[in-house]
PDB file of C-alpha atoms in Angstrom:
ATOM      1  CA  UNK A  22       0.000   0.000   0.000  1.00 75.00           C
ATOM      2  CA  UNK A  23       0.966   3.283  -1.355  1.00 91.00           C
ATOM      3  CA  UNK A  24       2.138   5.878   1.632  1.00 95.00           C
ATOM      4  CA  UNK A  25       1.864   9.510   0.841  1.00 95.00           C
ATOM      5  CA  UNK A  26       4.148  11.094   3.226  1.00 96.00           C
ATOM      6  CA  UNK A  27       4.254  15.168   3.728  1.00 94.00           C
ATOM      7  CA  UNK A  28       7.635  16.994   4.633  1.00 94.00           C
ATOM      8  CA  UNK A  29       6.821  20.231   6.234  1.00 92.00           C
ATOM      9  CA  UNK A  30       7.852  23.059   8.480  1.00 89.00           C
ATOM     10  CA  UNK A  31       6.609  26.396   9.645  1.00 82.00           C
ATOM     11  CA  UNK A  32       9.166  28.144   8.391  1.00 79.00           C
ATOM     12  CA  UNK A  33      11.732  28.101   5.808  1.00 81.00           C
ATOM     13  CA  UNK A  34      14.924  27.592   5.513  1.00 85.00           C
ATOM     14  CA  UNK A  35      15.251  24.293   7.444  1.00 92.00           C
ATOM     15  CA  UNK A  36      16.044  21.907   4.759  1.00 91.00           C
ATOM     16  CA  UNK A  37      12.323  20.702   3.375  1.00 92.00           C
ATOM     17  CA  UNK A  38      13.460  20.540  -0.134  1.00 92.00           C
ATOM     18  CA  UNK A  39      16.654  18.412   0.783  1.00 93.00           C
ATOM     19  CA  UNK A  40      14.872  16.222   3.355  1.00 95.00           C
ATOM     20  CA  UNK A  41      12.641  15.401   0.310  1.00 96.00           C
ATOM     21  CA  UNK A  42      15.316  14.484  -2.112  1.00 95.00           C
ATOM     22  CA  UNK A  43      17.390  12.869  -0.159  1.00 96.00           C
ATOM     23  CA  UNK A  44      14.465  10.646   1.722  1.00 97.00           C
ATOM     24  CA  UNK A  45      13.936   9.828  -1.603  1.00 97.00           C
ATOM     25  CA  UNK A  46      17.005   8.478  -2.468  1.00 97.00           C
ATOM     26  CA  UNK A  47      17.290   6.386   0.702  1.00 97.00           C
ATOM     27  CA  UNK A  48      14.056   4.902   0.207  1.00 98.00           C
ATOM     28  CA  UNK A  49      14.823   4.248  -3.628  1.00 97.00           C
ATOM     29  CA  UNK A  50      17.833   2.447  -2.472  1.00 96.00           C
ATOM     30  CA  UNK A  51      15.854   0.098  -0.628  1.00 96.00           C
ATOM     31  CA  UNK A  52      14.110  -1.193  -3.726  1.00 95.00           C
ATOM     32  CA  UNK A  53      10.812   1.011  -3.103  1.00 97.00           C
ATOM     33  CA  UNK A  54       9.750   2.903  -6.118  1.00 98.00           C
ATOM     34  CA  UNK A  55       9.527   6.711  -5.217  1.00 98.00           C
ATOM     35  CA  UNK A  56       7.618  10.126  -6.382  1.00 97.00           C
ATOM     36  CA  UNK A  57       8.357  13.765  -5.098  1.00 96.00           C
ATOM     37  CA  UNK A  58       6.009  15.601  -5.844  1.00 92.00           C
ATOM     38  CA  UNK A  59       7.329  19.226  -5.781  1.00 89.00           C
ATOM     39  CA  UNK A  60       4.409  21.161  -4.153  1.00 83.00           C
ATOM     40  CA  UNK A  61       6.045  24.525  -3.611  1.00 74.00           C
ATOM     41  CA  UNK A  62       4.149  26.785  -7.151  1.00 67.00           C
ATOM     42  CA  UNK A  63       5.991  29.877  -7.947  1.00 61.00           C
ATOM     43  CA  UNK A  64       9.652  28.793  -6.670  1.00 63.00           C
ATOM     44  CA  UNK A  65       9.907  24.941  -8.489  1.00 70.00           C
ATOM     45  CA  UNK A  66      13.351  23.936  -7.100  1.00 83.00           C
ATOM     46  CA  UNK A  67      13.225  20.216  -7.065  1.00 91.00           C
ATOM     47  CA  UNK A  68      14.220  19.394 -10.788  1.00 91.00           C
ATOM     48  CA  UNK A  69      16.754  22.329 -10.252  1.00 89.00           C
ATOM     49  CA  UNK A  70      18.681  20.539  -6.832  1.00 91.00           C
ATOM     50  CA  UNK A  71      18.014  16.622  -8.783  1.00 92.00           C
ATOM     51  CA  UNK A  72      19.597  17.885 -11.923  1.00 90.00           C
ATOM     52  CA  UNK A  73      16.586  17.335 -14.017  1.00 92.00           C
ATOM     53  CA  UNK A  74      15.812  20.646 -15.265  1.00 89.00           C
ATOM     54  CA  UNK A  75      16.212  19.311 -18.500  1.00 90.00           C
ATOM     55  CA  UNK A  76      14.370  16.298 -18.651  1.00 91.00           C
ATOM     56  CA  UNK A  77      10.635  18.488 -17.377  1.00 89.00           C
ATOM     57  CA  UNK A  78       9.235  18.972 -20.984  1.00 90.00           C
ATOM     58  CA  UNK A  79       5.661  19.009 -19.145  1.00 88.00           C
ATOM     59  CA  UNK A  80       4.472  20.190 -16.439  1.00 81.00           C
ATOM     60  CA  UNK A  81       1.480  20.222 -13.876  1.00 79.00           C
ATOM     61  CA  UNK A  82      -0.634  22.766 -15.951  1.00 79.00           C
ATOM     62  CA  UNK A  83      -0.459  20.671 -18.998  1.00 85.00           C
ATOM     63  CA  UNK A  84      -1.923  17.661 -17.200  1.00 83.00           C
ATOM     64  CA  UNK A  85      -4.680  19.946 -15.767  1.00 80.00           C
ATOM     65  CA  UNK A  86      -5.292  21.400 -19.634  1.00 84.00           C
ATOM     66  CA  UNK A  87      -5.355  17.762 -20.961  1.00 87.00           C
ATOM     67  CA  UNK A  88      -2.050  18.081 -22.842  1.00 90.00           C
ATOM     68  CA  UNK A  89      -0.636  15.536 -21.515  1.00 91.00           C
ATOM     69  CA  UNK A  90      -1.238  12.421 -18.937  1.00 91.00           C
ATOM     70  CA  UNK A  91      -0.192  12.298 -15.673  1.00 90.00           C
ATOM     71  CA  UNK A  92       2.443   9.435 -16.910  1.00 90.00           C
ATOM     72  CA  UNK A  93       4.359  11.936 -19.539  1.00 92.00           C
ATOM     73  CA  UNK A  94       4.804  14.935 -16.535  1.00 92.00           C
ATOM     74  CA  UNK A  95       6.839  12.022 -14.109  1.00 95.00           C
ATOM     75  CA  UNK A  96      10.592  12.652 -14.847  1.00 95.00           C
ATOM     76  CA  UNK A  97      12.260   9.610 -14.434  1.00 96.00           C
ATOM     77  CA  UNK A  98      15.853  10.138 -12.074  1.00 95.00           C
ATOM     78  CA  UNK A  99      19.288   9.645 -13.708  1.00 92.00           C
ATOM     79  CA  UNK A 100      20.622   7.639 -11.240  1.00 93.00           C
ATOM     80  CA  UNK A 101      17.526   5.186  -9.692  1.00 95.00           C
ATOM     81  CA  UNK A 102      14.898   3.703 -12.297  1.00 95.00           C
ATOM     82  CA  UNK A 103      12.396   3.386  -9.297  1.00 97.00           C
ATOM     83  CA  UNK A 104      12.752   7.773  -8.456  1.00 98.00           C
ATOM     84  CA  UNK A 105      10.115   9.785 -10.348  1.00 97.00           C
ATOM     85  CA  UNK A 106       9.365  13.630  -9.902  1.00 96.00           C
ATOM     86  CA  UNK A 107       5.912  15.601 -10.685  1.00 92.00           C
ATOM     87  CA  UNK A 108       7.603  18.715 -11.024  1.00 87.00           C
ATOM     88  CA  UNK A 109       5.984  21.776  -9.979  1.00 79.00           C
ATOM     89  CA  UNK A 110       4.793  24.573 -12.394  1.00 74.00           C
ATOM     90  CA  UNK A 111       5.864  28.241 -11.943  1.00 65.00           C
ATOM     91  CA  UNK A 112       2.245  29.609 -13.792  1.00 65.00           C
ATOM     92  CA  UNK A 113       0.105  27.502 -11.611  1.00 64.00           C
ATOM     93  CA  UNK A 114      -1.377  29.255  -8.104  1.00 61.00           C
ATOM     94  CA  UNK A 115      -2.965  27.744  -5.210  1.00 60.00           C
ATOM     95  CA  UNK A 116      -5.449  29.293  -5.330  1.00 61.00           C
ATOM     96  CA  UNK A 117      -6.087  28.071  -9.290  1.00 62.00           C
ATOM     97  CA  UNK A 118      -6.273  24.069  -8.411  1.00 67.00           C
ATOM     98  CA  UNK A 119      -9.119  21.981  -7.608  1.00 68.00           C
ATOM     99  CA  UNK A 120      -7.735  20.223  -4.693  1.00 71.00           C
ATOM    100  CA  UNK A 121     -10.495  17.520  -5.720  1.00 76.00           C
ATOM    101  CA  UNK A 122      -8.393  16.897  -8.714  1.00 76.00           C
ATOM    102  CA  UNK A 123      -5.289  16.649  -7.139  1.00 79.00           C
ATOM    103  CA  UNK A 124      -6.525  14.590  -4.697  1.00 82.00           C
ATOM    104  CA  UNK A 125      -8.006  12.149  -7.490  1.00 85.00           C
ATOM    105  CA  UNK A 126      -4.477  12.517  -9.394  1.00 86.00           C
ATOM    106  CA  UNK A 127      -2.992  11.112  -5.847  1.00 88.00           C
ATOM    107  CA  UNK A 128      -5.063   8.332  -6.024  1.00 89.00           C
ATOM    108  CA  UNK A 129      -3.655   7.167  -9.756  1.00 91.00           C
ATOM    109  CA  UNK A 130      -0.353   7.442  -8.740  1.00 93.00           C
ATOM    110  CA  UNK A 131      -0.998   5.300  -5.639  1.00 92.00           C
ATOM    111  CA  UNK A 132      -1.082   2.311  -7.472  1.00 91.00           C
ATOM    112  CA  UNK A 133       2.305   2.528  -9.069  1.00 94.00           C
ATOM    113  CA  UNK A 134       4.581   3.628  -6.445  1.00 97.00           C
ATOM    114  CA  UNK A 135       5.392   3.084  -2.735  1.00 97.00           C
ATOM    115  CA  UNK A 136       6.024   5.972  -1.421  1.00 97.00           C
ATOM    116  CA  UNK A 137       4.804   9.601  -2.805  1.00 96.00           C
ATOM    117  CA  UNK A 138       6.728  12.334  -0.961  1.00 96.00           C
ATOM    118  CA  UNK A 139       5.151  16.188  -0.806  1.00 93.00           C
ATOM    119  CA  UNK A 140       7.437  18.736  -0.155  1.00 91.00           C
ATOM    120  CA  UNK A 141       5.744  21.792   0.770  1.00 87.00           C
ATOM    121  CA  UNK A 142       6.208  25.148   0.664  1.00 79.00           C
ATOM    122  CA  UNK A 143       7.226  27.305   3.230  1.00 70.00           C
ATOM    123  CA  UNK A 144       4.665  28.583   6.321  1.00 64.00           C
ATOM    124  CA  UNK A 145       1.156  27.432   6.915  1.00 65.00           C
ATOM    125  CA  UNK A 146      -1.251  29.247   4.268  1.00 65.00           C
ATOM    126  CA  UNK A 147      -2.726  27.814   1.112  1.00 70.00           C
ATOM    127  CA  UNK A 148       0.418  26.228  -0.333  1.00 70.00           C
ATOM    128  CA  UNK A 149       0.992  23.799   3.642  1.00 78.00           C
ATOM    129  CA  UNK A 150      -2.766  23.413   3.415  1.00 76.00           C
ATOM    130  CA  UNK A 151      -3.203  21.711  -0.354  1.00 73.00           C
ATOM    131  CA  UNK A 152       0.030  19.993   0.703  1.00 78.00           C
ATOM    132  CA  UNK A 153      -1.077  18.316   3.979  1.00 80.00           C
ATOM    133  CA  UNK A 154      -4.326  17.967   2.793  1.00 80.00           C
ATOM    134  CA  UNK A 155      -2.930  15.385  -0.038  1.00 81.00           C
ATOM    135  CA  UNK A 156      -1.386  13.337   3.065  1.00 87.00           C
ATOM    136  CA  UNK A 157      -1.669  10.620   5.029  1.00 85.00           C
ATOM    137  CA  UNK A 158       1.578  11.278   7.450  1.00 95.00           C
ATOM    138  CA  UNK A 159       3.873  14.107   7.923  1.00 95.00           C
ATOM    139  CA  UNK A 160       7.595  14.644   8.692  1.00 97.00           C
ATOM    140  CA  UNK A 161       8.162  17.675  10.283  1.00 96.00           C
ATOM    141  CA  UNK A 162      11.586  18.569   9.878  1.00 96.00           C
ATOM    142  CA  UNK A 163      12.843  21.226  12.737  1.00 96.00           C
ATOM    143  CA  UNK A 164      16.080  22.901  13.580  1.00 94.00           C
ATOM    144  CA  UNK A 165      16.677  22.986  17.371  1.00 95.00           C
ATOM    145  CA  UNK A 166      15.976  26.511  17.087  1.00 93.00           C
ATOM    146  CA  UNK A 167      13.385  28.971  19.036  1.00 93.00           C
ATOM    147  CA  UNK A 168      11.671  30.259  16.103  1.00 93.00           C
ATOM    148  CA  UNK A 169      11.803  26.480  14.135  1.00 94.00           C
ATOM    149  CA  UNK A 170      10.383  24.602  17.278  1.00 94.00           C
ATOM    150  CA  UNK A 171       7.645  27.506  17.749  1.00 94.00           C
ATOM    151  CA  UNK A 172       6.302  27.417  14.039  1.00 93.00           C
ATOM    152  CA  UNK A 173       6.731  23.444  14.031  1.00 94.00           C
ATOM    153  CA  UNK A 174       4.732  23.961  16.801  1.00 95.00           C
ATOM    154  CA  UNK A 175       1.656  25.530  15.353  1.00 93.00           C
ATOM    155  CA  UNK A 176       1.998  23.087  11.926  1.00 92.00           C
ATOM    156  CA  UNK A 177       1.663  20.265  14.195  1.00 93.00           C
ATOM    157  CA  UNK A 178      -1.823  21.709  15.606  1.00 93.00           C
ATOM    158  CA  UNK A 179      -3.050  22.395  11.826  1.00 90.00           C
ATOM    159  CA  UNK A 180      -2.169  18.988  11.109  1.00 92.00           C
ATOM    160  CA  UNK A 181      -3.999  17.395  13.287  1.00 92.00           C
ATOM    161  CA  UNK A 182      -6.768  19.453  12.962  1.00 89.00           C
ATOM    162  CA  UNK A 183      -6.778  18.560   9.157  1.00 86.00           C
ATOM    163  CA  UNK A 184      -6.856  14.931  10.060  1.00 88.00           C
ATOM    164  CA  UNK A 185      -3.012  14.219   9.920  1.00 91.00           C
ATOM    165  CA  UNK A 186      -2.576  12.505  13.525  1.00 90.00           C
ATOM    166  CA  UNK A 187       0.590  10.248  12.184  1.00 95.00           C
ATOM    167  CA  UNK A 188       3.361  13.036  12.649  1.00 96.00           C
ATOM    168  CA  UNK A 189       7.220  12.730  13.373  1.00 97.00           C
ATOM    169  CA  UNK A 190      10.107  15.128  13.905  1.00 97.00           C
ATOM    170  CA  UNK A 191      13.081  15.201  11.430  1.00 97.00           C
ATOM    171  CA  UNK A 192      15.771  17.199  13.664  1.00 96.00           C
ATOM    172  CA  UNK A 193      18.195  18.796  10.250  1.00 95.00           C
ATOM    173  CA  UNK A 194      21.449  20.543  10.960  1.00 93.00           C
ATOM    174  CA  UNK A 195      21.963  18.937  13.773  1.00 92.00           C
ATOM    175  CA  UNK A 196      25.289  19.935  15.368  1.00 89.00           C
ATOM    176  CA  UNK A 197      26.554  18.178  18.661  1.00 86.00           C
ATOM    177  CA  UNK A 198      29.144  20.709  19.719  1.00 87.00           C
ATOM    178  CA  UNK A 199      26.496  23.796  19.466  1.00 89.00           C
ATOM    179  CA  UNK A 200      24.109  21.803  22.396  1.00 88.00           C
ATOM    180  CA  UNK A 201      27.028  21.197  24.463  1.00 87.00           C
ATOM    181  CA  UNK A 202      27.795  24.867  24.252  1.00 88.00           C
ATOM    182  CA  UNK A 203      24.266  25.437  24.487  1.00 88.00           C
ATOM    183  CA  UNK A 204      23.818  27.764  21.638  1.00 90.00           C
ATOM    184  CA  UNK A 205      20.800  25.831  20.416  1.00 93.00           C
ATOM    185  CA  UNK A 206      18.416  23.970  22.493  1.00 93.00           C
ATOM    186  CA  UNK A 207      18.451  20.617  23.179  1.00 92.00           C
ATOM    187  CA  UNK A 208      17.080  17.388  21.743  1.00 91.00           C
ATOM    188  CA  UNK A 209      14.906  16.700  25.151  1.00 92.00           C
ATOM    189  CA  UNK A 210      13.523  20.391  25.129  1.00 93.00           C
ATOM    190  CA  UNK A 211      12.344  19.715  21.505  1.00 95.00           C
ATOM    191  CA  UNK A 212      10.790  16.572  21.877  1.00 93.00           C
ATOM    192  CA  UNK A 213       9.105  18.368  25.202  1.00 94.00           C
ATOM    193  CA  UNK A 214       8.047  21.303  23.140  1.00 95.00           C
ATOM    194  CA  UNK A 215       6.297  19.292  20.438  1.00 96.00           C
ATOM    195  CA  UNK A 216       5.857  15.935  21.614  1.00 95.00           C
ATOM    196  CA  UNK A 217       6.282  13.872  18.735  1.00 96.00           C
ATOM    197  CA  UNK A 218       8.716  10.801  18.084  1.00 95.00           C
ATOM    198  CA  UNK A 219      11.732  11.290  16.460  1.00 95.00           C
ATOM    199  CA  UNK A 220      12.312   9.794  13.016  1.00 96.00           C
ATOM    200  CA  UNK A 221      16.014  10.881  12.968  1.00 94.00           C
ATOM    201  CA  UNK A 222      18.999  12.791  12.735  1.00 94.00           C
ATOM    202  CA  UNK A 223      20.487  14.574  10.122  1.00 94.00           C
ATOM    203  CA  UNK A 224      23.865  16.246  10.991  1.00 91.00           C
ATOM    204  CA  UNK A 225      25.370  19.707   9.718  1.00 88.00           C
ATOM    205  CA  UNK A 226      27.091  19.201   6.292  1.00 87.00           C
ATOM    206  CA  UNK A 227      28.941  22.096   4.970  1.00 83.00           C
ATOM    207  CA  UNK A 228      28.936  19.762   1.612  1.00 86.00           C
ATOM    208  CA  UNK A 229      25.038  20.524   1.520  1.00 86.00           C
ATOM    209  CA  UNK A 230      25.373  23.881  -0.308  1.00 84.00           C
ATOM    210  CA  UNK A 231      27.453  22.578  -2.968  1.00 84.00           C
ATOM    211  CA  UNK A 232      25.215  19.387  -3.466  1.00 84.00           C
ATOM    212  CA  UNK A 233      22.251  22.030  -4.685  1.00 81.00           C
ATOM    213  CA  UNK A 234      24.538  23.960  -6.726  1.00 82.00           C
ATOM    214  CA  UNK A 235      25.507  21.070  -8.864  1.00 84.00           C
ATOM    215  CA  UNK A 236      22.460  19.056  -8.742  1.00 84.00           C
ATOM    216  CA  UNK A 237      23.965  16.161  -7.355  1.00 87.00           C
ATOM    217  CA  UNK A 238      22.331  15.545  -4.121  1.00 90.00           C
ATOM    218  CA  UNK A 239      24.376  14.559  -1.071  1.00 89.00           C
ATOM    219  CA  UNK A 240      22.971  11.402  -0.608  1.00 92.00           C
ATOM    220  CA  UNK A 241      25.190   9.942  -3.518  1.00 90.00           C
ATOM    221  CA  UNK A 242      28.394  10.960  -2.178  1.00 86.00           C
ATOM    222  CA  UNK A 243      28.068   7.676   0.059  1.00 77.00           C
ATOM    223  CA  UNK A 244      28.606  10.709   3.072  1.00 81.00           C
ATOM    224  CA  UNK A 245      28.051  10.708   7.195  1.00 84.00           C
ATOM    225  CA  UNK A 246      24.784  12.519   6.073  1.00 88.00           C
ATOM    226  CA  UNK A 247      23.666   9.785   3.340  1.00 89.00           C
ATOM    227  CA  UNK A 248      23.968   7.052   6.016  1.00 91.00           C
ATOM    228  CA  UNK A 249      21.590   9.233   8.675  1.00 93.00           C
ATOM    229  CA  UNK A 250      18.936   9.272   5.885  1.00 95.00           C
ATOM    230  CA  UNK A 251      19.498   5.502   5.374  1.00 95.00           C
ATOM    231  CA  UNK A 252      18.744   5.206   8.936  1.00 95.00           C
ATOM    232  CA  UNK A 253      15.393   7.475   8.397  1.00 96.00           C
ATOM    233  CA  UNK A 254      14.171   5.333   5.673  1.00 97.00           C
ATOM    234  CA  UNK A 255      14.825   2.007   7.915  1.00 96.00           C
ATOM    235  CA  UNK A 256      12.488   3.773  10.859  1.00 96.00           C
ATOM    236  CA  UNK A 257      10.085   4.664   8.010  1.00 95.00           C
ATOM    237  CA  UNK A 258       9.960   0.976   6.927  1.00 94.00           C
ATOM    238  CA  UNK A 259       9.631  -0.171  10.467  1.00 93.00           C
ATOM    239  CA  UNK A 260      12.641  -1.450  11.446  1.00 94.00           C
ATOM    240  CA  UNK A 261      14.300  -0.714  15.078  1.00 89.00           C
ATOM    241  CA  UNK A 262      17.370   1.370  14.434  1.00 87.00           C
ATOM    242  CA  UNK A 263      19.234   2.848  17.095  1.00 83.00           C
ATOM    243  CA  UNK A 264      19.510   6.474  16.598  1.00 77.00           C
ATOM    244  CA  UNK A 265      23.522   8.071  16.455  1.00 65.00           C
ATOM    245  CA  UNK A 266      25.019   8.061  19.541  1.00 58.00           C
ATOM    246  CA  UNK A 267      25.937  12.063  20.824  1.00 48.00           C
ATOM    247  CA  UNK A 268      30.061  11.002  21.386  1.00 47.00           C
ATOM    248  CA  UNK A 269      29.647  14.556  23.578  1.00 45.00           C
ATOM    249  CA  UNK A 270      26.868  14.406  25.835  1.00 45.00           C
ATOM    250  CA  UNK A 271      24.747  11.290  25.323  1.00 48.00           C
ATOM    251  CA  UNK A 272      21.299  12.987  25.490  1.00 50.00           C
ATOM    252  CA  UNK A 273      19.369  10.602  22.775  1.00 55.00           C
ATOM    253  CA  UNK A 274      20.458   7.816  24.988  1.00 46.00           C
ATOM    254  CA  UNK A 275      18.646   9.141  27.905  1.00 47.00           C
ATOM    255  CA  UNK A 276      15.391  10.425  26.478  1.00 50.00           C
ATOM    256  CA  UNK A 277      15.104   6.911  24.332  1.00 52.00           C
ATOM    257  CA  UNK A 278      16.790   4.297  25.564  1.00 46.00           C
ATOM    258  CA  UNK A 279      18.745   3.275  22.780  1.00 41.00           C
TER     259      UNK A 279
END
């Protein structure tokens, strides 16, 4: 059965966009077949950080005009046969789409792939709400940040009121030395300010900058940070791995046990 899994925020700048790809890629390379749908009208950057900028010869407005099918706008990845993206269109508003129709278009591509990622735009108006509102689960990805925990916060409450009750936390940038110097806050006063279970851990890469510049996303650079999102996908399939041990101050080990 087909999840439909959206990656959100309440504000930007936390790494949505490469949480999406490379989730993407780490669920790929466990044999599941894989869309992103790039959700985030007006800004389009997901065939921009995969590299595919080339291959989008349609877009979501031609499948709404009936100029094409919904199979002819999937771009097929270079690098995995099972990664597909429905690219976003720049001419397209929110406010323009039948969410009835997307919802139906959801449905279709249910049936031909395991996992359909959302990656939604910034903030929690009409672009979060047709996003969560084509999803069954949602990865909030946080930075251990005021302002990121306080908007991640509030997404969490529309969430649930929108019927999305199967929610985890994504901590990105995550950088031990900063909590032991305390110039962040802490893993335990995240999970106490939004009370969610954590799906993983993806460490500070100064690589991640240059991965979006040349459209070759970190994850295939066989990294520290591609093995934390093999780890995510593993948690995501239901298996029981131990989450990266804090060499510093050993703060996951006491809030989970493992």
């Amino acid at each position: 059965m087909s999840r439909i899994i959206v990656i959100t925020s309440g504000k930007g700048g936390v790494g949505k966009s490469t949480t999406t790809i490379n989730l993407g890629y780490a669920l790929a390379a466990a044999k599941n077949k894989v869309c992103l749908i790039d959700a985030d009208f007006g800004l389009k950057n997901l065939d921009v950080m995969l590299g595919l900028e080339n291959r989008v010869i349609f877009d979501l407005k031609d499948v709404i005009e009936n100029k094409c099918t919904l199979t002819q706008i999937l771009v097929k990845d270079k690098r995995y046969e099972s990664l597909y993206l429905l690219p976003a269109c720049k001419s397209l508003s929110f406010e323009n789409i039948n969410t009835d129709y997307m919802a139906k278009m959801i449905e279709q591509l249910k049936s031909h792939f395991d996992y359909i990622l959302i990656d939604s735009p910034a903030g929690i108006e009409k672009g979060f709400q047709y996003a969560s509102g084509l999803s069954h689960e949602a990865i909030i990805v946080i930075t251990l940040d005021v302002t990121s925990l306080r908007d991640a916060d509030r997404v969490i409450g529309l969430l649930m009121k929108q019927g999305v009750n199967d929610m985890h936390m994504l901590v990105n940038k995550y950088n031990d030395e900063d909590i032991v110097k305390h110039r962040c806050l802490s893993l335990k006063e995240a999970f106490d300010i939004l009370a969610i279970p954590l799906i993983g851990l993806v460490y500070d890469d100064k690589k991640m900058i240059e991965a979006i510049n040349t459209g070759l996303p970190l994850y295939l650079t066989n990294s520290s940070t591609s093995h934390c999102y093999d780890r995510i996908a593993k948690r995501l399939e239901g298996q029981q791995i131990p989450f990266q041990k804090n060499h510093k101050k050993p703060l996951l080990e006491r809030i989970f046990g493992n």
